[in-house]
mmCIF file of C-alpha atoms in Angstrom:
data_model
loop_
_atom_site.group_PDB
_atom_site.id
_atom_site.type_symbol
_atom_site.label_atom_id
_atom_site.label_comp_id
_atom_site.label_asym_id
_atom_site.label_seq_id
_atom_site.Cartn_x
_atom_site.Cartn_y
_atom_site.Cartn_z
ATOM 1 C CA MET A 202 26.557 -35.859 40.722
ATOM 2 C CA GLN A 203 24.462 -32.834 39.813
ATOM 3 C CA THR A 204 22.213 -32.567 36.781
ATOM 4 C CA PRO A 205 22.527 -29.483 34.617
ATOM 5 C CA ALA A 206 19.651 -27.057 34.408
ATOM 6 C CA MET A 207 17.645 -27.827 31.289
ATOM 7 C CA ASN A 208 18.834 -24.581 29.729
ATOM 8 C CA GLY A 209 22.379 -23.941 28.622
ATOM 9 C CA PRO A 210 24.997 -26.125 26.955
ATOM 10 C CA ARG A 211 25.833 -29.711 27.934
ATOM 11 C CA PHE A 212 29.113 -30.170 29.768
ATOM 12 C CA ASN A 213 31.399 -32.920 31.107
ATOM 13 C CA GLU A 214 29.542 -36.217 31.650
ATOM 14 C CA PHE A 215 26.317 -34.806 30.125
ATOM 15 C CA ILE A 216 27.858 -34.703 26.630
ATOM 16 C CA GLN A 217 26.185 -37.599 24.829
ATOM 17 C CA SER A 218 28.452 -38.261 21.843
ATOM 18 C CA GLN A 219 31.425 -40.651 22.019
ATOM 19 C CA LYS A 220 33.853 -38.365 20.167
ATOM 20 C CA VAL A 221 34.164 -34.586 20.106
ATOM 21 C CA ARG A 222 36.331 -32.046 18.297
ATOM 22 C CA VAL A 223 38.262 -30.353 21.097
ATOM 23 C CA ILE A 224 39.411 -26.737 21.402
ATOM 24 C CA ASP A 225 41.604 -25.985 24.419
ATOM 25 C CA HIS A 226 41.466 -22.985 26.787
ATOM 26 C CA GLU A 227 43.828 -20.993 24.542
ATOM 27 C CA GLY A 228 41.653 -21.505 21.455
ATOM 28 C CA GLU A 229 43.840 -24.105 19.751
ATOM 29 C CA ASN A 230 42.241 -27.034 17.943
ATOM 30 C CA LEU A 231 43.370 -30.327 19.522
ATOM 31 C CA GLY A 232 41.471 -32.442 16.955
ATOM 32 C CA VAL A 233 38.889 -35.197 17.406
ATOM 33 C CA MET A 234 39.187 -37.333 20.543
ATOM 34 C CA PHE A 235 37.080 -39.485 22.843
ATOM 35 C CA THR A 236 34.877 -37.503 25.226
ATOM 36 C CA ARG A 237 36.376 -39.267 28.309
ATOM 37 C CA GLU A 238 39.913 -38.379 27.250
ATOM 38 C CA ALA A 239 38.914 -34.749 26.562
ATOM 39 C CA MET A 240 37.226 -34.474 29.997
ATOM 40 C CA GLU A 241 40.389 -35.738 31.702
ATOM 41 C CA GLN A 242 42.516 -33.144 29.853
ATOM 42 C CA ALA A 243 40.078 -30.372 30.802
ATOM 43 C CA ALA A 244 40.192 -31.488 34.455
ATOM 44 C CA GLU A 245 44.012 -31.255 34.380
ATOM 45 C CA HIS A 246 43.620 -27.551 33.558
ATOM 46 C CA GLY A 247 40.927 -27.162 36.243
ATOM 47 C CA LEU A 248 38.226 -26.521 33.614
ATOM 48 C CA ASP A 249 35.095 -28.213 32.280
ATOM 49 C CA LEU A 250 34.517 -29.686 28.819
ATOM 50 C CA VAL A 251 31.614 -27.607 27.408
ATOM 51 C CA GLU A 252 29.745 -28.490 24.218
ATOM 52 C CA VAL A 253 29.675 -25.238 22.196
ATOM 53 C CA SER A 254 28.392 -26.561 18.865
ATOM 54 C CA PRO A 255 26.264 -29.686 19.427
ATOM 55 C CA ASN A 256 24.937 -29.875 15.841
ATOM 56 C CA ALA A 257 28.357 -30.211 14.200
ATOM 57 C CA ASP A 258 29.679 -33.620 13.189
ATOM 58 C CA PRO A 259 31.463 -34.449 15.486
ATOM 59 C CA PRO A 260 30.211 -31.938 18.107
ATOM 60 C CA VAL A 261 32.642 -29.174 19.074
ATOM 61 C CA ALA A 262 33.629 -28.913 22.748
ATOM 62 C CA LYS A 263 35.838 -26.368 24.508
ATOM 63 C CA PHE A 264 37.794 -26.256 27.755
ATOM 64 C CA LEU A 265 35.877 -23.604 29.749
ATOM 65 C CA ASP A 266 34.678 -22.764 33.228
ATOM 66 C CA VAL A 267 31.008 -23.696 32.768
ATOM 67 C CA GLY A 268 29.760 -21.227 35.426
ATOM 68 C CA LYS A 269 31.610 -18.342 33.822
ATOM 69 C CA PHE A 270 30.405 -19.429 30.349
ATOM 70 C CA LYS A 271 26.749 -19.441 31.460
ATOM 71 C CA TYR A 272 27.178 -16.086 33.225
ATOM 72 C CA GLU A 273 28.658 -14.467 30.086
ATOM 73 C CA ALA A 274 25.876 -15.911 27.912
ATOM 74 C CA GLN A 275 23.225 -14.583 30.330
ATOM 75 C CA LYS A 276 24.876 -11.156 30.359
ATOM 76 C CA LYS A 277 24.952 -11.049 26.543
ATOM 77 C CA ALA A 278 21.260 -12.047 26.342
ATOM 78 C CA ASN A 279 20.279 -9.342 28.875
ATOM 79 C CA LEU A 280 22.200 -6.698 26.933
ATOM 80 C CA ALA A 281 20.497 -7.716 23.669
ATOM 81 C CA ARG A 282 17.074 -7.581 25.369
ATOM 82 C CA LYS A 283 17.814 -4.171 26.860
ATOM 83 C CA SER A 284 18.952 -2.618 23.590
ATOM 84 C CA GLN A 285 15.995 -3.697 21.472
ATOM 85 C CA LYS A 286 13.300 -1.091 20.821
ATOM 86 C CA THR A 287 9.656 -2.070 21.017
ATOM 87 C CA GLN A 288 7.429 -0.283 18.538
ATOM 88 C CA GLU A 289 4.388 1.324 20.090
ATOM 89 C CA ILE A 290 1.263 2.687 18.430
ATOM 90 C CA LYS A 291 0.590 6.306 19.371
ATOM 91 C CA GLU A 292 -2.797 7.823 18.605
ATOM 92 C CA ILE A 293 -3.535 11.335 17.367
ATOM 93 C CA LYS A 294 -7.183 12.434 17.382
ATOM 94 C CA MET A 295 -8.492 15.126 15.038
ATOM 95 C CA ARG A 296 -11.779 16.525 13.799
ATOM 96 C CA PRO A 297 -12.585 17.107 10.104
ATOM 97 C CA ASN A 298 -12.824 20.906 10.462
ATOM 98 C CA ILE A 299 -9.573 21.333 12.422
ATOM 99 C CA ASP A 300 -7.983 24.787 12.358
ATOM 100 C CA ASP A 301 -4.522 25.366 10.803
ATOM 101 C CA HIS A 302 -2.680 26.047 14.048
ATOM 102 C CA ASP A 303 -4.217 23.013 15.764
ATOM 103 C CA TYR A 304 -3.325 20.909 12.735
ATOM 104 C CA ASP A 305 0.299 22.131 12.870
ATOM 105 C CA THR A 306 0.523 21.244 16.576
ATOM 106 C CA LYS A 307 -0.828 17.729 15.951
ATOM 107 C CA MET A 308 1.555 17.256 13.004
ATOM 108 C CA LYS A 309 4.509 18.269 15.196
ATOM 109 C CA LYS A 310 3.555 15.429 17.578
ATOM 110 C CA VAL A 311 3.148 13.000 14.644
ATOM 111 C CA ASN A 312 6.670 13.885 13.459
ATOM 112 C CA ASP A 313 8.044 13.391 17.001
ATOM 113 C CA PHE A 314 6.410 9.970 17.347
ATOM 114 C CA ILE A 315 7.630 8.786 13.945
ATOM 115 C CA GLY A 316 11.109 10.150 14.722
ATOM 116 C CA GLU A 317 11.174 7.946 17.855
ATOM 117 C CA GLY A 318 10.350 4.907 15.710
ATOM 118 C CA ASP A 319 6.722 4.511 16.802
ATOM 119 C CA LYS A 320 3.684 3.913 14.609
ATOM 120 C CA VAL A 321 1.007 6.606 14.589
ATOM 121 C CA LYS A 322 -2.725 5.955 14.350
ATOM 122 C CA ILE A 323 -4.608 9.010 13.176
ATOM 123 C CA THR A 324 -8.241 9.019 14.251
ATOM 124 C CA LEU A 325 -10.680 11.438 12.676
ATOM 125 C CA ARG A 326 -13.882 11.674 14.700
ATOM 126 C CA PHE A 327 -17.073 12.848 13.007
ATOM 127 C CA ARG A 328 -19.932 14.389 14.997
ATOM 128 C CA GLY A 329 -23.507 15.007 13.955
ATOM 129 C CA ARG A 330 -23.869 16.162 10.360
ATOM 130 C CA GLU A 331 -20.093 16.084 9.732
ATOM 131 C CA LEU A 332 -20.615 12.411 8.886
ATOM 132 C CA SER A 333 -22.391 13.347 5.651
ATOM 133 C CA HIS A 334 -19.223 15.227 4.547
ATOM 134 C CA GLY A 335 -16.800 12.292 4.420
ATOM 135 C CA GLN A 336 -14.762 14.000 1.683
ATOM 136 C CA LEU A 337 -13.604 16.618 4.254
ATOM 137 C CA GLY A 338 -12.074 13.818 6.319
ATOM 138 C CA MET A 339 -10.461 12.228 3.270
ATOM 139 C CA ASN A 340 -8.989 15.589 2.243
ATOM 140 C CA LEU A 341 -7.540 16.081 5.730
ATOM 141 C CA LEU A 342 -5.984 12.598 5.808
ATOM 142 C CA LYS A 343 -4.588 13.177 2.298
ATOM 143 C CA ARG A 344 -2.979 16.386 3.625
ATOM 144 C CA VAL A 345 -1.463 14.431 6.555
ATOM 145 C CA GLN A 346 -0.209 11.809 4.110
ATOM 146 C CA ASP A 347 1.496 14.475 1.960
ATOM 147 C CA ASP A 348 3.064 16.187 4.989
ATOM 148 C CA VAL A 349 4.739 13.008 6.286
ATOM 149 C CA ALA A 350 5.558 11.444 2.909
ATOM 150 C CA GLU A 351 9.355 11.697 3.346
ATOM 151 C CA ILE A 352 9.531 10.244 6.878
ATOM 152 C CA ALA A 353 6.655 7.752 7.032
ATOM 153 C CA LYS A 354 4.798 5.216 4.941
ATOM 154 C CA ILE A 355 1.135 4.382 5.181
ATOM 155 C CA GLU A 356 0.551 1.048 6.829
ATOM 156 C CA ALA A 357 -3.253 1.172 6.833
ATOM 157 C CA TYR A 358 -5.007 3.413 4.344
ATOM 158 C CA PRO A 359 -7.918 5.589 5.540
ATOM 159 C CA ARG A 360 -11.063 3.614 6.335
ATOM 160 C CA MET A 361 -14.327 4.334 8.125
ATOM 161 C CA GLU A 362 -15.213 2.570 11.371
ATOM 162 C CA GLY A 363 -18.549 3.813 12.573
ATOM 163 C CA ARG A 364 -18.228 7.564 13.195
ATOM 164 C CA GLN A 365 -14.426 7.475 12.919
ATOM 165 C CA MET A 366 -11.987 7.466 10.032
ATOM 166 C CA LEU A 367 -8.668 5.721 10.775
ATOM 167 C CA MET A 368 -5.228 5.715 9.147
ATOM 168 C CA VAL A 369 -1.983 4.156 10.438
ATOM 169 C CA LEU A 370 1.474 5.544 9.625
ATOM 170 C CA ALA A 371 4.778 3.701 10.198
ATOM 171 C CA PRO A 372 8.362 5.039 10.041
ATOM 172 C CA LYS A 373 10.194 4.409 6.756
#
């Protein structure tokens, strides 16, 4: 007698309740019966009795091929994992006295990143005496905020960290 792997549904002799609600291989409800009796009927069809809803009262069990059932469940889980999108944080670095064309190029990249569903961290680096003109940086970040208003929301408002000013944008 083999023991089931700790993952996956209980089946056959590993079902712990005395009575189960049984659904046959064609999807028809056979009603509530003793687990032993249900296992014998499943064996007649060459299938296993698999517990599909253990929290119900009484638990629901189906006539299935347990190997095939586990394989299908694994396949479904892999497909769900493959199709989910992880959100990354992309960083765009600027300077407070950035030129118009350079700004447009950076904004094109910001729009691309947000379009792909990623967050964008905009870093404004101050050098030397630029630090005493913090309002230039705030004006630039306000301009960025206005330019992406229809496609992104601000997740972290502009703040100073040492010689850098940071702002985080997220897709709407």
